[in-house]
Amino acid sequence: MSRHGLSLRTAWPVAVLIGLAGAAYTAWVLEVVLSTGLNPVETYVSELAAQDQPLGGLFRATDFTAGLLAFAGGLPALLGLLRHAASRRPWAVVGWAGVTLFGAATAADAWLPLSCTPTADPVCAARETAGLVPATHQAHAISSSLAMTGALTGVVALTVAARRYGWFAPLARYGPALVVLELLATVWTLSAIALFTAGRGTWALGAGQRLQVLFVALWLGLLAYSVHKERRTRVHDARRPPVHEERRPRVHKEHRT
C-alpha cells in the first residue's frame, strides 16, 4: 500500500474512472453543435436535461454516467485511506469524501430533473415562484447543491493534500490555479442565481455556471492524470534492479616483526 492509500492494483481503475467522469461531465458542450434552443450564456446547465427539452434524455444520461463514474472512482480511494492508518491524512480523507459525494449527488441529480426551464420560460419561472412545479425542482436544487459542495470540497482538499503531503506532483503544481478559477466561477454563479431569484435578470448565470462545471471537469482530468503518473512511477521503481555497492578489495597491511 502506498503512502496515499492507493495500491498499484487500485490506482489504475481509479485513474480511469475519474478521467472518464471528467470527460462525461463536459457533455454539455454538445450544445455547441446540437440545436437545444437554450441560450448558454443565460440558462442553467441543468436546464439542458429538463423534462420538456427534446435532448433532455441525452443530457440526463451523461450526467448520470459522470456521477456514477466519479462515485466508483472516489469510493475505493476513500476506503483505501480509511483502512490504512499510515495513509489516513485528514486533507486526503476529506478530499476523496468530497469526490465521492460529488459523484453520488450528480448521479441522483439526473433522476431529479427540472420539469421546465425557468430562466428561458417566464411561465415556468412564475410557476416555480408560486410553488406550482413538481417537487423534483426542490429536490433537484438540493442534489445540485450537494454535488457542487462535494466537488468544491474535493477540489480544495485534495489539492491541499497534494501540496502538503508531497503526493500527485501534477495536481500539486497546477491544482492551485484551478482552485482559484473554480472559486471565482462559483462566486459568479451564486451571485447570478441570487440576482435571478430576486427578479433582477440572469446576469450571465449560464456562462458562470458552465465555467464552474468546466473547471471541475478539468480538475478531475488533472487528478486522474496525477494518480496515473504516480502509479507509473511506482511501477518503474519496482522494476528497477537493486543497486549493489561495489566491494572494494581488502588491503592487507604487512606486519613487521
mmCIF file of C-alpha atoms in Angstrom:
data_model
loop_
_atom_site.group_PDB
_atom_site.id
_atom_site.type_symbol
_atom_site.label_atom_id
_atom_site.label_comp_id
_atom_site.label_asym_id
_atom_site.label_seq_id
_atom_site.Cartn_x
_atom_site.Cartn_y
_atom_site.Cartn_z
ATOM 1 C CA MET A 1 0.000 0.000 0.000
ATOM 2 C CA SER A 2 1.353 3.410 -0.955
ATOM 3 C CA ARG A 3 1.511 6.427 1.308
ATOM 4 C CA HIS A 4 -1.622 7.905 -0.353
ATOM 5 C CA GLY A 5 -3.738 4.791 0.228
ATOM 6 C CA LEU A 6 -3.886 3.577 -3.398
ATOM 7 C CA SER A 7 -2.310 0.227 -4.207
ATOM 8 C CA LEU A 8 -0.872 -0.430 -7.657
ATOM 9 C CA ARG A 9 -3.921 -2.555 -8.445
ATOM 10 C CA THR A 10 -6.400 0.087 -7.265
ATOM 11 C CA ALA A 11 -4.710 3.191 -8.672
ATOM 12 C CA TRP A 12 -5.213 2.299 -12.336
ATOM 13 C CA PRO A 13 -9.030 1.825 -12.235
ATOM 14 C CA VAL A 14 -9.377 4.890 -10.001
ATOM 15 C CA ALA A 15 -7.469 6.990 -12.542
ATOM 16 C CA VAL A 16 -9.534 5.629 -15.456
ATOM 17 C CA LEU A 17 -12.876 6.101 -13.707
ATOM 18 C CA ILE A 18 -12.097 9.643 -12.546
ATOM 19 C CA GLY A 19 -10.792 10.591 -16.000
ATOM 20 C CA LEU A 20 -13.919 9.249 -17.707
ATOM 21 C CA ALA A 21 -16.086 11.073 -15.170
ATOM 22 C CA GLY A 22 -14.373 14.340 -16.076
ATOM 23 C CA ALA A 23 -14.971 13.683 -19.768
ATOM 24 C CA ALA A 24 -18.649 12.811 -19.245
ATOM 25 C CA TYR A 25 -19.097 15.911 -17.095
ATOM 26 C CA THR A 26 -18.312 18.067 -20.137
ATOM 27 C CA ALA A 27 -21.126 16.586 -22.247
ATOM 28 C CA TRP A 28 -22.942 19.916 -22.079
ATOM 29 C CA VAL A 29 -20.513 21.261 -24.715
ATOM 30 C CA LEU A 30 -22.575 19.273 -27.220
ATOM 31 C CA GLU A 31 -24.978 22.224 -27.148
ATOM 32 C CA VAL A 32 -22.451 23.963 -29.393
ATOM 33 C CA VAL A 33 -23.245 21.562 -32.241
ATOM 34 C CA LEU A 34 -26.744 20.434 -31.246
ATOM 35 C CA SER A 35 -29.804 22.653 -31.516
ATOM 36 C CA THR A 36 -31.081 22.931 -27.936
ATOM 37 C CA GLY A 37 -32.941 26.237 -28.233
ATOM 38 C CA LEU A 38 -31.380 27.446 -24.965
ATOM 39 C CA ASN A 39 -29.011 30.382 -24.586
ATOM 40 C CA PRO A 40 -25.818 29.027 -22.928
ATOM 41 C CA VAL A 41 -24.982 32.453 -21.514
ATOM 42 C CA GLU A 42 -28.261 32.838 -19.629
ATOM 43 C CA THR A 43 -29.595 29.363 -18.781
ATOM 44 C CA TYR A 44 -28.715 26.781 -16.139
ATOM 45 C CA VAL A 45 -26.666 23.826 -17.376
ATOM 46 C CA SER A 46 -29.259 21.531 -15.793
ATOM 47 C CA GLU A 47 -31.982 23.026 -17.997
ATOM 48 C CA LEU A 48 -30.482 21.070 -20.878
ATOM 49 C CA ALA A 49 -31.737 17.953 -19.067
ATOM 50 C CA ALA A 50 -35.208 19.320 -18.269
ATOM 51 C CA GLN A 51 -38.121 17.007 -18.990
ATOM 52 C CA ASP A 52 -39.619 19.354 -21.591
ATOM 53 C CA GLN A 53 -36.411 19.539 -23.623
ATOM 54 C CA PRO A 54 -36.049 17.348 -26.747
ATOM 55 C CA LEU A 55 -32.487 16.322 -25.802
ATOM 56 C CA GLY A 56 -33.188 16.109 -22.093
ATOM 57 C CA GLY A 57 -32.796 12.336 -22.038
ATOM 58 C CA LEU A 58 -29.319 12.564 -23.555
ATOM 59 C CA PHE A 59 -28.046 15.064 -21.010
ATOM 60 C CA ARG A 60 -29.641 13.197 -18.098
ATOM 61 C CA ALA A 61 -27.851 10.058 -19.248
ATOM 62 C CA THR A 62 -24.474 11.803 -19.445
ATOM 63 C CA ASP A 63 -24.990 13.398 -16.007
ATOM 64 C CA PHE A 64 -25.826 10.022 -14.504
ATOM 65 C CA THR A 65 -22.803 8.449 -16.187
ATOM 66 C CA ALA A 66 -20.472 11.174 -14.915
ATOM 67 C CA GLY A 67 -21.786 10.845 -11.378
ATOM 68 C CA LEU A 68 -21.615 7.052 -11.365
ATOM 69 C CA LEU A 69 -18.036 7.078 -12.668
ATOM 70 C CA ALA A 70 -16.903 9.684 -10.112
ATOM 71 C CA PHE A 71 -18.543 7.727 -7.288
ATOM 72 C CA ALA A 72 -16.989 4.460 -8.460
ATOM 73 C CA GLY A 73 -13.558 6.123 -8.635
ATOM 74 C CA GLY A 74 -13.741 8.087 -5.401
ATOM 75 C CA LEU A 75 -15.132 5.381 -3.113
ATOM 76 C CA PRO A 76 -12.251 2.849 -3.362
ATOM 77 C CA ALA A 77 -9.721 5.655 -2.875
ATOM 78 C CA LEU A 78 -11.597 6.803 0.242
ATOM 79 C CA LEU A 79 -11.916 3.266 1.613
ATOM 80 C CA GLY A 80 -8.227 2.627 0.976
ATOM 81 C CA LEU A 81 -7.331 5.625 3.126
ATOM 82 C CA LEU A 82 -9.723 4.631 5.906
ATOM 83 C CA ARG A 83 -8.407 1.061 6.044
ATOM 84 C CA HIS A 84 -4.753 2.035 6.465
ATOM 85 C CA ALA A 85 -3.877 4.302 9.365
ATOM 86 C CA ALA A 86 -0.474 5.160 7.876
ATOM 87 C CA SER A 87 -2.156 6.764 4.848
ATOM 88 C CA ARG A 88 -5.073 8.342 6.692
ATOM 89 C CA ARG A 89 -4.270 12.026 6.246
ATOM 90 C CA PRO A 90 -7.113 14.455 7.079
ATOM 91 C CA TRP A 91 -6.989 16.552 3.883
ATOM 92 C CA ALA A 92 -6.900 13.425 1.725
ATOM 93 C CA VAL A 93 -9.824 11.767 3.537
ATOM 94 C CA VAL A 94 -11.931 14.931 3.244
ATOM 95 C CA GLY A 95 -10.949 15.335 -0.417
ATOM 96 C CA TRP A 96 -11.838 11.807 -1.530
ATOM 97 C CA ALA A 97 -15.045 12.003 0.528
ATOM 98 C CA GLY A 98 -15.886 15.156 -1.435
ATOM 99 C CA VAL A 99 -15.279 13.407 -4.775
ATOM 100 C CA THR A 100 -17.469 10.504 -3.661
ATOM 101 C CA LEU A 101 -20.257 12.850 -2.549
ATOM 102 C CA PHE A 102 -19.993 14.740 -5.822
ATOM 103 C CA GLY A 103 -20.426 11.508 -7.760
ATOM 104 C CA ALA A 104 -23.400 10.263 -5.750
ATOM 105 C CA ALA A 105 -25.215 13.626 -5.827
ATOM 106 C CA THR A 106 -24.569 14.134 -9.560
ATOM 107 C CA ALA A 107 -25.989 10.693 -10.320
ATOM 108 C CA ALA A 108 -29.038 11.495 -8.154
ATOM 109 C CA ASP A 109 -29.381 14.834 -9.942
ATOM 110 C CA ALA A 110 -30.031 13.026 -13.202
ATOM 111 C CA TRP A 111 -33.041 11.284 -11.673
ATOM 112 C CA LEU A 112 -34.457 14.556 -10.332
ATOM 113 C CA PRO A 113 -34.735 16.718 -13.460
ATOM 114 C CA LEU A 114 -36.457 20.050 -13.786
ATOM 115 C CA SER A 115 -39.868 19.859 -15.451
ATOM 116 C CA CYS A 116 -39.287 23.076 -17.431
ATOM 117 C CA THR A 117 -36.715 25.828 -17.978
ATOM 118 C CA PRO A 118 -37.202 28.742 -15.549
ATOM 119 C CA THR A 119 -34.524 31.036 -16.987
ATOM 120 C CA ALA A 120 -35.816 30.663 -20.551
ATOM 121 C CA ASP A 121 -39.559 30.301 -19.967
ATOM 122 C CA PRO A 122 -41.340 33.098 -17.997
ATOM 123 C CA VAL A 123 -44.342 30.837 -17.420
ATOM 124 C CA CYS A 124 -42.092 28.203 -15.855
ATOM 125 C CA ALA A 125 -40.387 30.841 -13.704
ATOM 126 C CA ALA A 126 -43.773 32.135 -12.494
ATOM 127 C CA ARG A 127 -44.965 28.611 -11.673
ATOM 128 C CA GLU A 128 -41.719 27.931 -9.806
ATOM 129 C CA THR A 129 -42.086 31.137 -7.778
ATOM 130 C CA ALA A 130 -45.681 30.215 -6.942
ATOM 131 C CA GLY A 131 -44.676 26.694 -5.909
ATOM 132 C CA LEU A 132 -46.722 25.093 -8.685
ATOM 133 C CA VAL A 133 -43.907 22.972 -10.136
ATOM 134 C CA PRO A 134 -43.258 19.310 -9.200
ATOM 135 C CA ALA A 135 -41.325 18.513 -6.030
ATOM 136 C CA THR A 136 -38.421 17.433 -8.184
ATOM 137 C CA HIS A 137 -37.495 21.108 -8.616
ATOM 138 C CA GLN A 138 -36.747 21.441 -4.901
ATOM 139 C CA ALA A 139 -35.112 18.022 -4.781
ATOM 140 C CA HIS A 140 -33.008 18.971 -7.787
ATOM 141 C CA ALA A 141 -31.845 22.148 -6.056
ATOM 142 C CA ILE A 142 -30.751 20.089 -3.035
ATOM 143 C CA SER A 143 -28.931 17.421 -5.072
ATOM 144 C CA SER A 144 -27.226 20.072 -7.218
ATOM 145 C CA SER A 145 -26.071 21.918 -4.095
ATOM 146 C CA LEU A 146 -24.710 18.689 -2.619
ATOM 147 C CA ALA A 147 -22.928 17.858 -5.877
ATOM 148 C CA MET A 148 -21.197 21.219 -6.069
ATOM 149 C CA THR A 149 -20.374 21.134 -2.348
ATOM 150 C CA GLY A 150 -18.728 17.750 -2.864
ATOM 151 C CA ALA A 151 -16.876 18.992 -5.929
ATOM 152 C CA LEU A 152 -15.558 22.109 -4.180
ATOM 153 C CA THR A 153 -14.532 20.039 -1.156
ATOM 154 C CA GLY A 154 -12.654 17.586 -3.355
ATOM 155 C CA VAL A 155 -11.002 20.272 -5.472
ATOM 156 C CA VAL A 156 -9.721 22.227 -2.483
ATOM 157 C CA ALA A 157 -8.894 19.402 -0.062
ATOM 158 C CA LEU A 158 -7.101 17.072 -2.478
ATOM 159 C CA THR A 159 -5.113 19.960 -3.933
ATOM 160 C CA VAL A 160 -4.031 20.942 -0.419
ATOM 161 C CA ALA A 161 -3.218 17.281 0.313
ATOM 162 C CA ALA A 162 -1.083 17.014 -2.828
ATOM 163 C CA ARG A 163 0.986 20.031 -1.811
ATOM 164 C CA ARG A 164 1.160 19.295 1.912
ATOM 165 C CA TYR A 165 1.952 15.582 1.728
ATOM 166 C CA GLY A 166 4.056 15.565 -1.436
ATOM 167 C CA TRP A 167 1.561 13.472 -3.433
ATOM 168 C CA PHE A 168 0.425 13.672 -7.050
ATOM 169 C CA ALA A 169 3.015 16.102 -8.456
ATOM 170 C CA PRO A 170 0.908 17.446 -11.390
ATOM 171 C CA LEU A 171 -2.007 18.185 -9.052
ATOM 172 C CA ALA A 172 0.301 19.892 -6.567
ATOM 173 C CA ARG A 173 1.707 22.056 -9.361
ATOM 174 C CA TYR A 174 -1.366 23.012 -11.387
ATOM 175 C CA GLY A 175 -4.185 22.372 -8.904
ATOM 176 C CA PRO A 176 -3.977 25.726 -7.084
ATOM 177 C CA ALA A 177 -4.708 27.651 -10.289
ATOM 178 C CA LEU A 178 -7.825 25.546 -10.889
ATOM 179 C CA VAL A 179 -8.872 26.049 -7.261
ATOM 180 C CA VAL A 180 -8.763 29.829 -7.704
ATOM 181 C CA LEU A 181 -10.634 29.695 -11.018
ATOM 182 C CA GLU A 182 -13.259 27.347 -9.574
ATOM 183 C CA LEU A 183 -13.865 29.597 -6.576
ATOM 184 C CA LEU A 184 -14.206 32.676 -8.786
ATOM 185 C CA ALA A 185 -16.671 30.876 -11.076
ATOM 186 C CA THR A 186 -18.629 29.709 -8.016
ATOM 187 C CA VAL A 187 -18.906 33.255 -6.644
ATOM 188 C CA TRP A 188 -20.095 34.436 -10.065
ATOM 189 C CA THR A 189 -22.675 31.643 -10.296
ATOM 190 C CA LEU A 190 -24.056 32.079 -6.781
ATOM 191 C CA SER A 191 -24.292 35.851 -7.219
ATOM 192 C CA ALA A 192 -26.128 35.459 -10.527
ATOM 193 C CA ILE A 193 -28.538 32.917 -9.003
ATOM 194 C CA ALA A 194 -29.299 35.301 -6.130
ATOM 195 C CA LEU A 195 -29.986 38.138 -8.569
ATOM 196 C CA PHE A 196 -32.173 35.924 -10.760
ATOM 197 C CA THR A 197 -34.147 34.721 -7.734
ATOM 198 C CA ALA A 198 -34.676 38.364 -6.744
ATOM 199 C CA GLY A 199 -36.070 39.086 -10.193
ATOM 200 C CA ARG A 200 -33.126 41.171 -11.391
ATOM 201 C CA GLY A 201 -32.200 39.209 -14.508
ATOM 202 C CA THR A 202 -29.827 36.352 -15.110
ATOM 203 C CA TRP A 203 -26.509 38.264 -15.161
ATOM 204 C CA ALA A 204 -24.873 35.667 -17.458
ATOM 205 C CA LEU A 205 -25.773 32.928 -14.999
ATOM 206 C CA GLY A 206 -25.273 30.252 -17.636
ATOM 207 C CA ALA A 207 -21.768 31.403 -18.539
ATOM 208 C CA GLY A 208 -20.685 31.416 -14.905
ATOM 209 C CA GLN A 209 -22.146 28.006 -14.194
ATOM 210 C CA ARG A 210 -20.646 26.500 -17.338
ATOM 211 C CA LEU A 211 -17.221 27.774 -16.301
ATOM 212 C CA GLN A 212 -17.813 26.321 -12.843
ATOM 213 C CA VAL A 213 -18.644 22.904 -14.303
ATOM 214 C CA LEU A 214 -15.783 23.113 -16.806
ATOM 215 C CA PHE A 215 -13.160 23.773 -14.117
ATOM 216 C CA VAL A 216 -14.430 20.803 -12.084
ATOM 217 C CA ALA A 217 -14.119 18.589 -15.166
ATOM 218 C CA LEU A 218 -10.592 19.855 -15.874
ATOM 219 C CA TRP A 219 -9.618 19.255 -12.252
ATOM 220 C CA LEU A 220 -10.961 15.685 -12.428
ATOM 221 C CA GLY A 221 -8.836 15.123 -15.507
ATOM 222 C CA LEU A 222 -5.787 16.516 -13.714
ATOM 223 C CA LEU A 223 -6.465 14.292 -10.695
ATOM 224 C CA ALA A 224 -6.796 11.230 -12.922
ATOM 225 C CA TYR A 225 -3.520 12.025 -14.689
ATOM 226 C CA SER A 226 -1.767 12.606 -11.360
ATOM 227 C CA VAL A 227 -2.906 9.243 -9.965
ATOM 228 C CA HIS A 228 -1.845 7.501 -13.179
ATOM 229 C CA LYS A 229 1.546 9.195 -13.242
ATOM 230 C CA GLU A 230 2.315 8.325 -9.632
ATOM 231 C CA ARG A 231 1.325 4.715 -10.261
ATOM 232 C CA ARG A 232 3.565 4.565 -13.329
ATOM 233 C CA THR A 233 6.478 5.948 -11.318
ATOM 234 C CA ARG A 234 5.981 3.328 -8.619
ATOM 235 C CA VAL A 235 5.836 0.522 -11.195
ATOM 236 C CA HIS A 236 9.045 1.798 -12.792
ATOM 237 C CA ASP A 237 10.785 1.987 -9.430
ATOM 238 C CA ALA A 238 9.623 -1.526 -8.536
ATOM 239 C CA ARG A 239 11.122 -2.932 -11.750
ATOM 240 C CA ARG A 240 14.424 -1.144 -11.344
ATOM 241 C CA PRO A 241 17.158 -3.616 -10.349
ATOM 242 C CA PRO A 242 18.632 -3.013 -6.912
ATOM 243 C CA VAL A 243 21.923 -1.146 -6.813
ATOM 244 C CA HIS A 244 24.661 -3.101 -5.057
ATOM 245 C CA GLU A 245 27.668 -1.422 -3.635
ATOM 246 C CA GLU A 246 30.893 -2.397 -5.272
ATOM 247 C CA ARG A 247 33.106 -4.398 -2.997
ATOM 248 C CA ARG A 248 36.460 -2.877 -2.533
ATOM 249 C CA PRO A 249 39.434 -5.183 -2.350
ATOM 250 C CA ARG A 250 40.691 -5.613 1.149
ATOM 251 C CA VAL A 251 44.110 -4.182 1.706
ATOM 252 C CA HIS A 252 46.329 -6.359 3.844
ATOM 253 C CA LYS A 253 48.929 -4.471 5.753
ATOM 254 C CA GLU A 254 52.279 -6.056 6.259
ATOM 255 C CA HIS A 255 53.225 -6.520 9.844
ATOM 256 C CA ARG A 256 56.830 -6.060 10.720
ATOM 257 C CA THR A 257 58.276 -8.287 13.327
#
